[in-house]
Short mmCIF file of C-alpha atoms in Angstrom, two decimals:
data_model
loop_
_atom_site.label_atom_id
_atom_site.label_comp_id
_atom_site.label_asym_id
_atom_site.label_seq_id
_atom_site.Cartn_x
_atom_site.Cartn_y
_atom_site.Cartn_z
CA MET A 1 92.98 96.01 124.64
CA ILE A 2 92.22 93.07 122.35
CA GLU A 3 88.62 92.10 122.94
CA PRO A 4 87.59 88.28 124.44
CA GLY A 5 87.99 85.44 121.61
CA LEU A 6 89.86 87.62 119.55
CA LEU A 7 93.25 86.52 118.74
CA PRO A 8 96.11 88.83 118.61
CA PHE A 9 96.56 90.67 114.77
CA ALA A 10 98.28 93.45 113.46
CA ALA A 11 97.24 96.10 111.38
CA ILE A 12 98.16 97.71 107.42
CA ILE A 13 96.81 100.66 106.59
CA LEU A 14 97.16 101.68 103.05
CA ALA A 15 97.25 105.70 103.55
CA GLY A 16 100.14 105.77 100.25
CA GLY A 17 97.90 106.60 97.32
CA ARG A 18 98.13 110.00 95.01
CA GLY A 19 94.75 111.21 95.19
CA ALA A 20 94.56 112.25 92.20
CA ARG A 21 91.01 112.95 92.20
CA LEU A 22 91.05 115.10 94.90
CA GLY A 23 93.72 117.57 93.77
CA GLY A 24 96.66 115.49 94.83
CA ALA A 25 95.13 115.86 98.60
CA ASP A 26 96.58 113.35 101.13
CA LYS A 27 93.77 111.31 101.84
CA ALA A 28 95.31 110.63 105.56
CA SER A 29 94.76 114.00 106.74
CA ILE A 30 91.30 114.79 105.12
CA GLU A 31 89.04 115.85 107.83
CA LEU A 32 85.30 113.90 108.02
CA ALA A 33 83.07 115.27 110.99
CA GLY A 34 86.41 116.99 112.70
CA ARG A 35 88.31 113.94 112.54
CA THR A 36 90.99 112.32 109.81
CA LEU A 37 90.27 109.25 107.27
CA LEU A 38 93.59 108.36 109.28
CA ASP A 39 92.21 108.83 112.93
CA ARG A 40 88.81 107.12 111.95
CA ALA A 41 90.68 104.17 110.20
CA LEU A 42 92.80 103.92 113.95
CA ASP A 43 89.69 103.67 115.61
CA ALA A 44 88.42 100.55 113.03
CA VAL A 45 91.59 99.02 114.11
CA MET A 46 91.63 99.83 117.84
CA ASP A 47 91.88 95.99 118.26
CA ALA A 48 95.39 95.52 116.63
CA SER A 49 98.44 94.59 118.54
CA GLU A 50 100.70 96.34 115.78
CA VAL A 51 100.10 99.19 113.00
CA VAL A 52 101.86 99.80 110.15
CA VAL A 53 100.53 103.08 108.06
CA VAL A 54 102.09 103.08 104.88
CA GLY A 55 101.82 106.42 103.57
CA HIS A 56 103.49 110.15 104.59
CA GLN A 57 104.46 110.44 108.93
CA VAL A 58 101.44 112.09 110.22
CA PRO A 59 101.00 113.20 113.70
CA THR A 60 98.95 110.59 115.11
CA GLU A 61 96.76 109.48 118.53
CA ARG A 62 98.40 106.09 119.01
CA PRO A 63 101.76 104.69 118.09
CA VAL A 64 102.02 103.53 114.42
CA THR A 65 104.70 102.89 112.60
CA PHE A 66 105.06 104.44 109.01
CA VAL A 67 106.55 103.48 105.66
CA LEU A 68 106.72 104.58 102.68
CA GLU A 69 105.51 101.85 99.74
CA ASP A 70 108.45 100.26 97.45
CA PRO A 71 108.68 100.48 94.93
CA ARG A 72 107.30 103.88 95.46
CA HIS A 73 103.34 104.60 93.98
CA GLY A 74 103.35 100.79 93.50
CA GLY A 75 99.57 100.32 94.25
CA PRO A 76 98.11 98.74 97.05
CA ALA A 77 99.80 94.77 96.57
CA ALA A 78 103.23 96.76 96.81
CA GLY A 79 101.75 99.22 100.04
CA LEU A 80 100.36 95.22 101.65
CA LEU A 81 103.92 93.98 101.26
CA THR A 82 106.06 97.08 102.43
CA GLY A 83 103.66 96.97 105.03
CA ARG A 84 103.72 93.37 106.03
CA ASP A 85 107.65 93.88 105.84
CA ALA A 86 108.16 96.70 108.31
CA LEU A 87 105.69 94.92 111.36
CA LEU A 88 108.06 94.43 114.15
CA ARG A 89 106.21 90.65 114.55
CA THR A 90 104.33 88.42 113.14
CA PHE A 91 100.83 87.69 113.53
CA PRO A 92 98.58 85.04 112.68
CA THR A 93 96.25 87.08 110.66
CA LEU A 94 97.26 91.15 109.42
CA ALA A 95 94.07 93.09 108.87
CA VAL A 96 94.22 95.71 105.85
CA LEU A 97 91.96 98.17 104.98
CA ALA A 98 92.21 101.73 102.91
CA VAL A 99 92.60 104.71 104.67
CA ASP A 100 89.93 106.23 103.05
CA MET A 101 86.55 103.83 104.32
CA PRO A 102 85.29 105.82 107.47
CA HIS A 103 82.73 103.67 108.00
CA LEU A 104 84.97 100.65 108.97
CA THR A 105 84.67 99.94 112.62
CA PRO A 106 86.17 97.27 115.77
CA ALA A 107 82.71 95.41 114.37
CA THR A 108 83.96 95.34 110.67
CA LEU A 109 87.35 93.91 111.43
CA ARG A 110 85.41 91.21 114.14
CA ARG A 111 82.83 90.40 110.97
CA LEU A 112 86.00 89.71 109.25
CA HIS A 113 88.09 87.74 111.53
CA GLU A 114 85.57 85.62 111.93
CA ALA A 115 84.48 84.72 108.39
CA ALA A 116 88.04 83.80 107.97
CA VAL A 117 88.28 80.92 110.08
CA GLY A 118 88.36 78.08 107.75
CA HIS A 119 89.80 79.92 104.82
CA GLN A 120 93.27 81.31 104.28
CA GLY A 121 91.39 85.36 104.39
CA ALA A 122 88.07 87.67 104.06
CA VAL A 123 86.69 90.58 102.55
CA LEU A 124 84.53 93.08 102.17
CA VAL A 125 81.97 93.35 99.92
CA ASP A 126 79.07 95.96 98.59
CA ALA A 127 75.66 94.80 97.86
CA GLU A 128 76.29 94.09 94.37
CA GLY A 129 79.20 91.54 95.76
CA ARG A 130 82.27 93.73 94.62
CA ARG A 131 85.11 93.22 96.52
CA HIS A 132 86.58 96.58 98.57
CA LEU A 133 89.62 97.06 99.97
CA ALA A 134 89.21 95.29 103.32
CA TYR A 135 90.76 92.19 103.99
CA VAL A 136 91.94 90.11 107.00
CA LEU A 137 94.14 87.42 105.77
CA HIS A 138 96.26 84.75 107.16
CA THR A 139 99.80 85.84 107.10
CA GLN A 140 101.22 82.45 106.25
CA HIS A 141 99.20 82.04 102.83
CA LEU A 142 99.79 86.23 102.38
CA ASP A 143 103.59 85.25 101.99
CA ALA A 144 102.90 81.78 100.56
CA VAL A 145 101.55 83.72 97.10
CA ARG A 146 103.80 86.94 97.45
CA PRO A 147 106.19 87.55 93.92
CA GLY A 148 109.11 88.85 93.34
CA ARG A 149 109.86 92.93 93.65
CA GLU A 150 109.33 93.41 89.97
CA GLU A 151 106.30 91.62 89.73
CA GLN A 152 104.80 93.79 93.24
CA HIS A 153 104.96 96.90 91.38
CA ASN A 154 101.10 97.97 89.74
CA MET A 155 99.94 94.45 91.00
CA SER A 156 96.24 94.94 92.01
CA MET A 157 95.37 93.67 95.07
CA ARG A 158 92.98 91.32 92.85
CA ALA A 159 95.68 89.82 91.09
CA LEU A 160 97.86 89.39 94.77
CA LEU A 161 95.00 87.46 96.20
CA ALA A 162 94.07 85.65 93.45
CA ASP A 163 95.14 82.21 94.79
CA LEU A 164 93.93 82.40 98.10
CA ASP A 165 90.15 81.55 98.97
CA LEU A 166 89.07 84.42 100.78
CA ALA A 167 85.63 84.16 102.46
CA GLU A 168 83.13 87.22 101.29
CA VAL A 169 81.89 89.55 104.06
CA ALA A 170 78.09 91.36 103.32
CA GLN A 171 78.85 95.33 104.20
CA VAL A 172 77.12 96.27 107.04
CA GLY A 173 75.20 99.91 106.49
CA ARG A 174 78.19 102.19 104.61
CA GLU A 175 81.41 99.99 105.37
CA SER A 176 81.94 99.78 101.43
CA GLU A 177 81.81 103.36 100.83
CA ASP A 178 85.18 105.23 100.01
CA ILE A 179 86.22 108.97 98.91
CA ASP A 180 87.97 109.46 96.17
CA THR A 181 86.12 112.70 95.20
CA TRP A 182 85.28 115.80 96.71
CA THR A 183 81.99 114.46 96.28
CA ASP A 184 82.06 111.49 98.22
CA LEU A 185 83.45 113.51 100.67
CA ARG A 186 80.41 115.47 101.16
CA ASP A 187 78.16 112.65 100.71
CA ALA A 188 79.86 110.42 103.77
CA HIS A 189 79.19 113.91 105.90
CA GLU A 190 74.76 113.37 105.08
CA ASP A 191 72.72 111.43 107.40
CA PRO A 192 73.18 107.78 106.81
CA GLN A 193 69.81 107.37 107.16
CA GLN A 194 69.19 109.23 103.72
CA HIS A 195 71.25 106.73 101.79
#
């Protein structure tokens, strides 16, 4: 159910990383406080009208489309564009997030959507101003900067979106934290009041 004032949007969850620093573990299936990282990401995009997960298929609580990025292990930009192609319908905006950011919420996505108005998209930034893999992008502007298939391989998200006017949205609490290592996972369990 879409909140009043929020236009229909699609969400792309990037879950196709190799998890190298986690010994090759499938990040989407890692559990935090009894819920998988994928379930947490799906919670964050609960307002989305359609969801594509770029990664291996696993059971989910809501209907989603699974797709593997093309080219395989081509990186987040290739994953985003593969996810874009897998959408059944075209929406004015796309929410894009990494599966390993367990502190994202629907409120995060709402703030990104609000900030994207009058821009070509919005991106979440941490206290130091670093951009993280949580975006809202206007679909037409993403399509306009799309490179050829060969160029997509190993292209960074920064390079793909370099020409877009993205509003920067400051994190609230731990929103920008991601899980790249087992230490990160342990820290994610900690009481946020300790941070």
